Coordinates of C-alpha atoms in Angstrom, one line a residue:
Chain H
X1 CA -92.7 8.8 84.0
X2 CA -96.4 8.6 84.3
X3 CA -98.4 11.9 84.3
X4 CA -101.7 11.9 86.2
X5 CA -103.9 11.1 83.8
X6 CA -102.6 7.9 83.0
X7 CA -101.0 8.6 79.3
X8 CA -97.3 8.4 78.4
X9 CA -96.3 12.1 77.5
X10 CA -93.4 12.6 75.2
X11 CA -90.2 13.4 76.9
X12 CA -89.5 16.8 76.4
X13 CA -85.5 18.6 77.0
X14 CA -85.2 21.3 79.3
X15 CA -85.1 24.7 77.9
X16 CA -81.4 26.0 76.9
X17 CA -79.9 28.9 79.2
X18 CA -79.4 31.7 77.0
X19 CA -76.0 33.4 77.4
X20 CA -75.9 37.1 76.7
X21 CA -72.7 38.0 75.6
X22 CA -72.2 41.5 76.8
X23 CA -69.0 42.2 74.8
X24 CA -70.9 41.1 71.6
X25 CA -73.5 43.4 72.6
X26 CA -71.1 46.4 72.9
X27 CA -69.4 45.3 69.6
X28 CA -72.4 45.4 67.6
X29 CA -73.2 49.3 68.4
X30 CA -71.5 51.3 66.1
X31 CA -71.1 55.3 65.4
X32 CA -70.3 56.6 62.3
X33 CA -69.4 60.4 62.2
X34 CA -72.2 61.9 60.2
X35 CA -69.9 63.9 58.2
X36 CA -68.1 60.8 56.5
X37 CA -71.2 60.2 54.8
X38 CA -71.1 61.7 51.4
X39 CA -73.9 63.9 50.2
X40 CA -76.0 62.8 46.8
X41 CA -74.7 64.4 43.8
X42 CA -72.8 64.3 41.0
X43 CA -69.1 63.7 42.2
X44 CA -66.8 61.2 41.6
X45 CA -67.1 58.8 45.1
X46 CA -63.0 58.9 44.1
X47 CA -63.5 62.5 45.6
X48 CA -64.7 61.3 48.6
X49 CA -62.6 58.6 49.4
X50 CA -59.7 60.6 49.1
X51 CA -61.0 63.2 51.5
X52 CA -61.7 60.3 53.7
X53 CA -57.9 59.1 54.1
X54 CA -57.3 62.8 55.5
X55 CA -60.0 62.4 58.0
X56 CA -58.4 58.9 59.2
X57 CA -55.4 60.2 59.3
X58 CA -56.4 63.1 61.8
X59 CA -58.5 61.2 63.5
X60 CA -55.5 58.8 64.2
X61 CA -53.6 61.4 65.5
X62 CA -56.0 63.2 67.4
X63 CA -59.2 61.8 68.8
X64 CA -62.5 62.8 68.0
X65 CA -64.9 61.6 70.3
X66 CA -68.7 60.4 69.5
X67 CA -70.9 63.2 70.2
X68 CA -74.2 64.3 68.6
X69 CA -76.2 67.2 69.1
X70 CA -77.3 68.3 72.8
X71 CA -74.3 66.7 74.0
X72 CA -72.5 69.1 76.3
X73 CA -68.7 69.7 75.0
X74 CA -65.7 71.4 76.1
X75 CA -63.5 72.4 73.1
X76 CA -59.5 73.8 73.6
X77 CA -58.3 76.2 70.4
X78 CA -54.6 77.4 69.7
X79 CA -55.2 81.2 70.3
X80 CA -51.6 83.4 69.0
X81 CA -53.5 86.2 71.0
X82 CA -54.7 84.6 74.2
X83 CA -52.7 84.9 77.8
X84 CA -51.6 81.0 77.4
X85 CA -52.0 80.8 73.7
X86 CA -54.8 77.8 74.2
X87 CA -58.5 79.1 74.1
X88 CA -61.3 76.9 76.0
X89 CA -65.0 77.2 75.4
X90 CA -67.7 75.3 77.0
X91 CA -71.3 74.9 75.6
X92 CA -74.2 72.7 74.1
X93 CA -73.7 71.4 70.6
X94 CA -76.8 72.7 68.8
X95 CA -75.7 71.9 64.9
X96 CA -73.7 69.5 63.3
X97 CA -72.9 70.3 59.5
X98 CA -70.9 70.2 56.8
X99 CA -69.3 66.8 55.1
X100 CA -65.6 65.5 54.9
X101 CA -62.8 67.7 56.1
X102 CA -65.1 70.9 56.5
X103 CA -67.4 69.6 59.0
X104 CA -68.4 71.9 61.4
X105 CA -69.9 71.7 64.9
X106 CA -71.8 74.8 66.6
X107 CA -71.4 74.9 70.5
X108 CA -73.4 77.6 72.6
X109 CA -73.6 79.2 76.1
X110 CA -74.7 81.8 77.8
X111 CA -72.4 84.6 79.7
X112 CA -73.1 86.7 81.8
X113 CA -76.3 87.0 80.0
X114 CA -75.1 87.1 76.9
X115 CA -75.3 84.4 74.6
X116 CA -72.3 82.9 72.4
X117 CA -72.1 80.3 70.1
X118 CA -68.7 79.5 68.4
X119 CA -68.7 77.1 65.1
X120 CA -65.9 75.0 65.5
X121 CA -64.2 73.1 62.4
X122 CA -63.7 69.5 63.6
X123 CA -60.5 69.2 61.3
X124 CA -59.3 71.8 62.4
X125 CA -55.4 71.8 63.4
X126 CA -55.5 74.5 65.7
X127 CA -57.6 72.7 68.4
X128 CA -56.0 71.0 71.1
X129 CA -58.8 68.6 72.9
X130 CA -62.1 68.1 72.4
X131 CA -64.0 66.7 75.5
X132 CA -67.2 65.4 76.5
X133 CA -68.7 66.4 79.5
X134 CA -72.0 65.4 79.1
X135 CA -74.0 62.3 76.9
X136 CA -77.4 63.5 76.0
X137 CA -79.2 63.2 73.0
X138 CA -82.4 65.7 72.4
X139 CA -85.2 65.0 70.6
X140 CA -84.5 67.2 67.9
X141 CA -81.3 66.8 65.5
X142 CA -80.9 70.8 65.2
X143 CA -81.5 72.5 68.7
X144 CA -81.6 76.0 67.0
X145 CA -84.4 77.2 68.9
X146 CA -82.7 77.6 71.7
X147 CA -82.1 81.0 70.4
X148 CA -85.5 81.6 71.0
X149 CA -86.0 79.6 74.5
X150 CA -85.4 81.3 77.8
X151 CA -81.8 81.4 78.8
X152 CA -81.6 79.1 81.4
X153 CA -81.8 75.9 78.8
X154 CA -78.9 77.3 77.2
X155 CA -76.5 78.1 80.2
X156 CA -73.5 75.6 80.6
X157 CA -71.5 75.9 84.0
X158 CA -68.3 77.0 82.6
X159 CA -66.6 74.6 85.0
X160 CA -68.7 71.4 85.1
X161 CA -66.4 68.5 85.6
X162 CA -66.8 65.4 83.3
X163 CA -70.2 63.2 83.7
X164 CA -69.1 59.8 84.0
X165 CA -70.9 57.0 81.9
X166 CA -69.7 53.7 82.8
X167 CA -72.5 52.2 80.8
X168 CA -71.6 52.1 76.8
X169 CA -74.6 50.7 75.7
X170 CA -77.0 53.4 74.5
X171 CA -76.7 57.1 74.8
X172 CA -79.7 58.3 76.8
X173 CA -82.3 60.3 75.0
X174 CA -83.2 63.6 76.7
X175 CA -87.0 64.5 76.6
X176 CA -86.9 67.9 77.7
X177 CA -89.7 70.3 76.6
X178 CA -88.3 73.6 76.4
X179 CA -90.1 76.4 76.8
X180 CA -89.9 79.8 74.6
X181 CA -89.6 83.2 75.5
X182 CA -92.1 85.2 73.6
X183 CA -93.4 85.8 70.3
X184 CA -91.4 87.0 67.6
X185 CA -89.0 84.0 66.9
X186 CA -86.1 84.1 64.7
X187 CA -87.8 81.3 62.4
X188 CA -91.6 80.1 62.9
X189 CA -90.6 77.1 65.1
X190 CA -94.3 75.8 65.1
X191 CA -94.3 75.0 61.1
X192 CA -94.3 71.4 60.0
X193 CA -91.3 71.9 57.8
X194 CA -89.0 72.2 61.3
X195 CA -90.3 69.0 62.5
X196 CA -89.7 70.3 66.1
X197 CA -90.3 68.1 68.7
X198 CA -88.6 69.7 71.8
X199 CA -90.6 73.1 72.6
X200 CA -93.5 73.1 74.5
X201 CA -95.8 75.2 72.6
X202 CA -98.1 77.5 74.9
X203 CA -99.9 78.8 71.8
X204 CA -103.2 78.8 71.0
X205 CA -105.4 76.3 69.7
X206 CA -106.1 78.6 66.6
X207 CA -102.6 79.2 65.7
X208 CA -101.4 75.9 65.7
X209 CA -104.1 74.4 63.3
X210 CA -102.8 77.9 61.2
X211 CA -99.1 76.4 61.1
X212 CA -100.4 73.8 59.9
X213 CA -101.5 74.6 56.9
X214 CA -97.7 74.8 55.5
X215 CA -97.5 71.2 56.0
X216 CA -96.6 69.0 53.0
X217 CA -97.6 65.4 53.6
X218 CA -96.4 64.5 50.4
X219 CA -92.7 64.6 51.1
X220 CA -92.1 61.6 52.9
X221 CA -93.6 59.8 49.9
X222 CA -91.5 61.4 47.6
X223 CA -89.3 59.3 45.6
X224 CA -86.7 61.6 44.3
X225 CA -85.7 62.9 47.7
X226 CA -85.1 59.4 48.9
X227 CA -81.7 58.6 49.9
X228 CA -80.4 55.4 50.7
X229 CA -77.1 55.2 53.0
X230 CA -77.2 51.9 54.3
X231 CA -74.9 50.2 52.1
X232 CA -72.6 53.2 52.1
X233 CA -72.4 53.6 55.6
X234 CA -71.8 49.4 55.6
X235 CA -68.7 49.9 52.8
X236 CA -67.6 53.2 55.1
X237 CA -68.2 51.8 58.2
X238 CA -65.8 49.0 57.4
X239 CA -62.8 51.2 55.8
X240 CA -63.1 54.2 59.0
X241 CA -62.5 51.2 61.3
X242 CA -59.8 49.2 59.3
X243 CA -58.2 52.6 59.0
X244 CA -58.6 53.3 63.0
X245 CA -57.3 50.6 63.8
X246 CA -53.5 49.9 62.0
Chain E
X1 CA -63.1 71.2 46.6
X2 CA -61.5 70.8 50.1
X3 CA -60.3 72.7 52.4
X4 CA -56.6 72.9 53.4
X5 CA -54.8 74.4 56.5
X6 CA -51.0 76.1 56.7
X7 CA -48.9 75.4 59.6
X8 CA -50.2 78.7 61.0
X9 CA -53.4 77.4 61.1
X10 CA -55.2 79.7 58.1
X11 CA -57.4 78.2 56.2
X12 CA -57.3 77.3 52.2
X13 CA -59.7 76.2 49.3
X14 CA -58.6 74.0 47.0
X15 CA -59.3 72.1 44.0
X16 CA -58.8 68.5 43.2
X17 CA -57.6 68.0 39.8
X18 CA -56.9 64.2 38.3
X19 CA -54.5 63.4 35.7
X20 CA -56.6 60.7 33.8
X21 CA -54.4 58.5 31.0
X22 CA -52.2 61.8 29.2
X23 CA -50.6 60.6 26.5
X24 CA -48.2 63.1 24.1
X25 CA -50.0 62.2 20.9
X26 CA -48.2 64.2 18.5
X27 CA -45.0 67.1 17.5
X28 CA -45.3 69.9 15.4
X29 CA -42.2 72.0 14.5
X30 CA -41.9 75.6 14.2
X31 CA -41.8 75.6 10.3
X32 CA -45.4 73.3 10.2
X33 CA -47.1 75.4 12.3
X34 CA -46.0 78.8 11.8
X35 CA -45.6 80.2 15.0
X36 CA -42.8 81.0 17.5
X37 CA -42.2 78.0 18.8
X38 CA -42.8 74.2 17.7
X39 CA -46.0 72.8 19.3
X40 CA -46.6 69.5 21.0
X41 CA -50.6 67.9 20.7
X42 CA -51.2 66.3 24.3
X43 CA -54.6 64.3 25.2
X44 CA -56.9 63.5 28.2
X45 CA -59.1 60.7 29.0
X46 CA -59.5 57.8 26.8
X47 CA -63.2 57.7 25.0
X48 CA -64.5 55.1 22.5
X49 CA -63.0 54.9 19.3
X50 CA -66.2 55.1 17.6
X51 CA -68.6 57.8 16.2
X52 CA -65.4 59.3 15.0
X53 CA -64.7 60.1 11.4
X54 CA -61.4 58.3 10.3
X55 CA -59.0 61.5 10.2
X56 CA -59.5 62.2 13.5
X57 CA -58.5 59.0 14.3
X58 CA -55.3 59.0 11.9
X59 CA -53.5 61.1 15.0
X60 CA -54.0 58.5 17.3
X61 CA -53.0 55.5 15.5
X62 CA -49.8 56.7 14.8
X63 CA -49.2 57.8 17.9
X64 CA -50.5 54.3 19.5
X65 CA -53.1 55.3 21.9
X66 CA -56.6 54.9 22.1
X67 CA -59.0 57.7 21.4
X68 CA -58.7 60.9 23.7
X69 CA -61.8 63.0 24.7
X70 CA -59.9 66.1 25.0
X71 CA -57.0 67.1 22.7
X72 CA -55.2 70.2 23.3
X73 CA -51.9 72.1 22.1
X74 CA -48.4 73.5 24.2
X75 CA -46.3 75.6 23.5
X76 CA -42.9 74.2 23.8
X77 CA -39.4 75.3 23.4
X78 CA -37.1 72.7 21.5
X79 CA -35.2 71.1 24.2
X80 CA -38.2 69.7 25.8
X81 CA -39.9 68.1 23.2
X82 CA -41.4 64.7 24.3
X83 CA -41.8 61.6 21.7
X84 CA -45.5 61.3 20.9
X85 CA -46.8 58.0 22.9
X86 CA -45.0 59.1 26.0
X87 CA -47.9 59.6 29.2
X88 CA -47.3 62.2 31.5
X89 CA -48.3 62.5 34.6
X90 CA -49.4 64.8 37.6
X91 CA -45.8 64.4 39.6
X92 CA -44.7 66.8 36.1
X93 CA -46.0 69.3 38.7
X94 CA -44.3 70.2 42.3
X95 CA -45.6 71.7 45.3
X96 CA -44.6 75.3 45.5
X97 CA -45.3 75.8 41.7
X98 CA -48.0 78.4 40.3
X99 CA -50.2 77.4 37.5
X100 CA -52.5 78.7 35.1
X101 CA -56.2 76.0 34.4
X102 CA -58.4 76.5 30.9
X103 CA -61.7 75.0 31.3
X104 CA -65.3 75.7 29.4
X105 CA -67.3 77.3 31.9
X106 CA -70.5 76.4 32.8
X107 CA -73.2 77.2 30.3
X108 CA -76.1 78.9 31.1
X109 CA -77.8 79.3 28.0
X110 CA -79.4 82.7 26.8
X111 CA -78.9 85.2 29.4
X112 CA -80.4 88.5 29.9
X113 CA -78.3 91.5 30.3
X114 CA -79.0 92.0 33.8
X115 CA -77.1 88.0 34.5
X116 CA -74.7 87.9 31.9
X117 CA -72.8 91.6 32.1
X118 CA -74.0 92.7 35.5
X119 CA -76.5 95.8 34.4
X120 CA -78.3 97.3 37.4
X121 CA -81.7 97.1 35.5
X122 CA -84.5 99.3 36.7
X123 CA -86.4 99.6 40.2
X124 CA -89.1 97.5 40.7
X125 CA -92.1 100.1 41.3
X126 CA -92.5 103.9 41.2
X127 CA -94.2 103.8 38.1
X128 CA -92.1 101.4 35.9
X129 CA -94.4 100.3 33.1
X130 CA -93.0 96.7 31.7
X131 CA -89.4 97.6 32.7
X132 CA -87.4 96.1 35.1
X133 CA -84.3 94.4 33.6
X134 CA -84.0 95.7 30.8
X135 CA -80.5 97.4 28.9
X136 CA -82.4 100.8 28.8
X137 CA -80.2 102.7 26.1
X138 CA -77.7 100.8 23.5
X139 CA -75.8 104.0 22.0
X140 CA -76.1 107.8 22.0
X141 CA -78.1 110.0 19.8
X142 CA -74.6 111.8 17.9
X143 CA -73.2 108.0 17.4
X144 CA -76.4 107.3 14.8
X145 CA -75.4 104.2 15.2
X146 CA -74.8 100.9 17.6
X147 CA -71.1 100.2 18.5
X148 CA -69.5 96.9 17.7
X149 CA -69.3 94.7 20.7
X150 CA -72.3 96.6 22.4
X151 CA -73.2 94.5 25.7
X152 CA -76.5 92.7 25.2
X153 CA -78.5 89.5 26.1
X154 CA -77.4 86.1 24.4
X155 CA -75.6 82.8 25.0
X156 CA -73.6 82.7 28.3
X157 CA -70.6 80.5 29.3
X158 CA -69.6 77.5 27.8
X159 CA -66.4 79.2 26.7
X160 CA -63.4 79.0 27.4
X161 CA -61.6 80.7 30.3
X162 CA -58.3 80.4 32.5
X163 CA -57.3 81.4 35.9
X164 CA -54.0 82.4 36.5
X165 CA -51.6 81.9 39.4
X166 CA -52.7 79.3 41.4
X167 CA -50.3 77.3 43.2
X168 CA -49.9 73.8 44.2
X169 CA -50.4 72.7 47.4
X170 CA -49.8 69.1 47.0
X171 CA -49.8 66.1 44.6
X172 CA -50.5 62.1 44.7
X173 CA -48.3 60.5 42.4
X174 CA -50.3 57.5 43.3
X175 CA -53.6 58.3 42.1
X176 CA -52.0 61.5 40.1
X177 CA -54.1 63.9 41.9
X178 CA -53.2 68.2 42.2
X179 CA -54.2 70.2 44.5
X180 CA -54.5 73.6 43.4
X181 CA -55.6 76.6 45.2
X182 CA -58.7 78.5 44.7
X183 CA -61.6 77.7 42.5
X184 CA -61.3 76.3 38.7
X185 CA -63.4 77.2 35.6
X186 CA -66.2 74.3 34.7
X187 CA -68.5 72.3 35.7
X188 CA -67.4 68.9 38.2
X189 CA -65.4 66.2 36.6
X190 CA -64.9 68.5 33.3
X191 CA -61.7 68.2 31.4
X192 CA -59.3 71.0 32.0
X193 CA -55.8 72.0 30.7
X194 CA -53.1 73.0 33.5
X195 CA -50.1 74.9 32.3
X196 CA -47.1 76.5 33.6
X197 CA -48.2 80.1 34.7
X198 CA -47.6 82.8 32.2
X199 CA -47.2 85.6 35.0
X200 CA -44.2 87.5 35.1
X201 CA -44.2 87.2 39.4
X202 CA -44.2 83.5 39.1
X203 CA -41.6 83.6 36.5
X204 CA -38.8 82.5 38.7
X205 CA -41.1 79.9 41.2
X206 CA -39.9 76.8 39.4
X207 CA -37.3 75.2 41.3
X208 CA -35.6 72.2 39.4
X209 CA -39.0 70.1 37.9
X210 CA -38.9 67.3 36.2
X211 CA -37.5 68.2 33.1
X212 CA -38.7 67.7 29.9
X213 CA -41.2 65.7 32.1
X214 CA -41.9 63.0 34.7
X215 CA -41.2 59.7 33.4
X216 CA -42.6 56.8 35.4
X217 CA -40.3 54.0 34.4
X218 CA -37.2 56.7 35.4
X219 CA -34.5 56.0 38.4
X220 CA -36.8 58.3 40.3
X221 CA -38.7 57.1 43.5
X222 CA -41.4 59.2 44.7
X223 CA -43.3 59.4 47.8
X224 CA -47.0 58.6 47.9
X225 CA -47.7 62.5 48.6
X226 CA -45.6 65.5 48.0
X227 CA -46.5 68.3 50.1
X228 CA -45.8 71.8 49.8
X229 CA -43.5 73.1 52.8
X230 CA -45.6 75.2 54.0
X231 CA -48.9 72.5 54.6
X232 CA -50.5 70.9 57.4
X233 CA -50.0 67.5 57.1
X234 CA -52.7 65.2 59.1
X235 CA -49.5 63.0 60.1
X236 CA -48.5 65.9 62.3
X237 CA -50.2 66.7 66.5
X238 CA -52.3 69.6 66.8
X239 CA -51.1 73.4 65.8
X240 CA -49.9 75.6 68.7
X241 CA -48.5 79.2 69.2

């Protein structure tokens, strides 16, 4: 074919069609429970790996969902003392701590104006079900300043039905500013060393350049406190699943 | 340490302890070393043979293994003597059994009196010149002199201690792990010596073990784990009431 001008262009291929594999996609997204990771120090990874065939094996039996903090859970306890001997509690996961078989999750909730939070043990044999009812990450990885926000951000109908999320690509990201009642705090939420991104501060100017004079820029550049977890997680990754799946 | 839950659902501490290469290395009888009963010299982990003057090293030639880290002495009655070479390992304890664990404990180096025996010291104001965590007296003023043994600052830990009566939860014959309850003298991975416990309650808690000891190349078959009855194990659903 002859272009306009007269020359001879080089034939050139029509561009491929991409495919998108959407079940690849959803393969590729992994979780791995944050308390599987072990912590730097001096015991013997032998330690750990042992601890981590009891987790598998509970987890086989029961499941434990994927849920990180600001995700709204429903959790049922064996109670000897309760009408029906089962205990249910509804709140907001604030805290997620503790590695291998102690991990511990912190759920809270408001009522009837007064505030509750329970710290569950996730390996626990006396619960029954854990449930999400809600997906939604925060901002913040540690939403203990909700102690300090207005109650409303930390109420949980007691009987909200499941949210379904047909979608299990990425969990959606929350970017509520919450708002605090007032001055005195259980901790000094505006200091750099909290890292808090989810209040909205009404304080002054004056106040805020005061906070931060606590901060200490040279942290992140510390090489001591760095911590490396990707291959870990990679080895890890790779037994939890193997384990999962027999 | 991990924890571990009972079929009622209460929660337990325990302690992982690893049998690492044990080997019998040599006998002693009741005339050689003088005591009640004849001895038996049992090691731990295997080190490197060298830095090690040759005596030292006479004990484990003859008995044909290499060099142990920790060597320590049992008390043993003469039926259940063991021939020096033999290893030993953790299924010689059972679930159910109560045991007594010698470690060093953690040093901390020179201590004041206020750390290393628990004094209350002195307050912190109201006039205190220069004195806040100090002894304050030593004797009295008829004893003219200092008592033997008097409490005062100086080297702490680093010695050896036991606990007594802890049981055993479970045990991993495959990786010859115990689980035993509570906390342990010593540091992590230190090297620790687990006996039978001397208490006179636990006297009578021994219920058929492997006598003289476990041997691995036996007619006995055991199961990866051996729990304790009254354990949660993961393989079971949830606790209920």
């Amino acid at each position: 074919r002859q272009s306009s001008d007269g020359k001879v262009e080089k034939f050139q291929p029509p561009p491929k069609p991409v495919i998108i594999d959407k079940q690849k996609q959803r393969e590729e997204r992994r979780f791995l429970s944050p308390e599987f990771i072990p912590p730097r120090g001096r015991t013997d990874p032998f330690k750990y790996y042992i601890e981590r065939k009891d987790m598998i094996q509970r987890r086989r039996v029961f499941n434990i969902p994927e849920f990180y903090v600001g995700h709204i859970l429903a959790v049922t306890t064996a109670d000897p003392y309760a009408n029906e001997k089962t205990n249910r509690f509804v709140g907001i996961c604030i805290q997620r701590g503790g590695k291998g078989l102690g991990a511990t999750f912190v759920l809270r909730n408001v009522i009837e104006d007064q505030g509750v939070e329970v710290c569950y043990e996730l390996y626990n044999p006396r619960i029954q079900a854990i449930e999400v009812l809600k997906l939604e990450k925060r901002l913040d990885d540690n939403l203990m300043y909700l102690r300090d926000a207005l109650p409303e951000y930390s109420t949980v109908d007691v009987n909200m039905k499941p949210v379904s999320r047909l979608d299990h690509e990425e969990v959606p990201v929350n970017k509520l500013k919450v708002r605090m009642k007032p001055k005195p705090w259980s901790k000094r939420w505006e200091r750099p060393k909290y890292n808090i991104k989810g209040i909205k501060f009404e304080l002054p100017e004056s106040k805020m350049k005061e906070a931060q004079k606590w901060s200490q820029p040279w942290l992140e550049f510390d090489m001591m406190r760095e911590y490396d977890t990707s291959k870990l997680e990679d080895k890890i990754w790779k037994e939890v699943s193997e384990g999962l799946k027999k | 340490m991990m924890p571990i839950w009972t079929k009622s659902g209460k929660k337990h501490a325990v302690t992982l302890l690893k049998v690492q290469d044990c080997h019998v290395l040599k006998y002693i009888s009741k005339e050689e070393s003088g005591g009640k009963t004849s001895k038996l010299l049992v090691g731990g982990k295997n080190a490197s043979p060298f830095f090690k003057s040759e005596s030292s090293m006479e004990i484990f030639k003859e008995a044909g293994v290499p060099r142990k880290q920790k060597v320590s002495m049992f008390n043993v009655t003469d039926d259940a003597i063991i021939k020096p070479g033999t290893p030993l390992y953790a299924a010689h304890f059972r679930p159910g059994q109560f045991v007594d664990v010698t470690a060093k404990t953690i040093g901390k180096g020179f201590q004041g009196v206020m750390k290393r025996w628990g004094f209350k010291g002195q307050p912190a104001s109201h006039g205190q010149t220069k004195t806040h965590r100090r002894p304050g007296a030593i004797s009295t003023n008829k004893a003219a002199k200092v008592y033997r043994g008097k409490k005062m600052p100086g080297k702490m830990g680093n010695i050896y201690r036991t606990s007594y009566g802890l049981k055993v939860w479970r045990i991993n014959t495959k990786h010859d792990i115990i689980y035993v309850n509570g906390s342990v003298p010593g540091h992590t991975n230190c090297l620790v010596k687990v006996k039978d416990s001397k208490l006179p309650t636990y006297k009578d808690c021994n219920k058929n073990p492997p006598f003289p000891t476990f041997f691995a190349d036996g007619d006995e078959k055991l199961p990866e784990d051996l729990y304790d009855e009254e354990i949660f194990q993961f393989t079971d659903p949830s606790v209920t009431y």
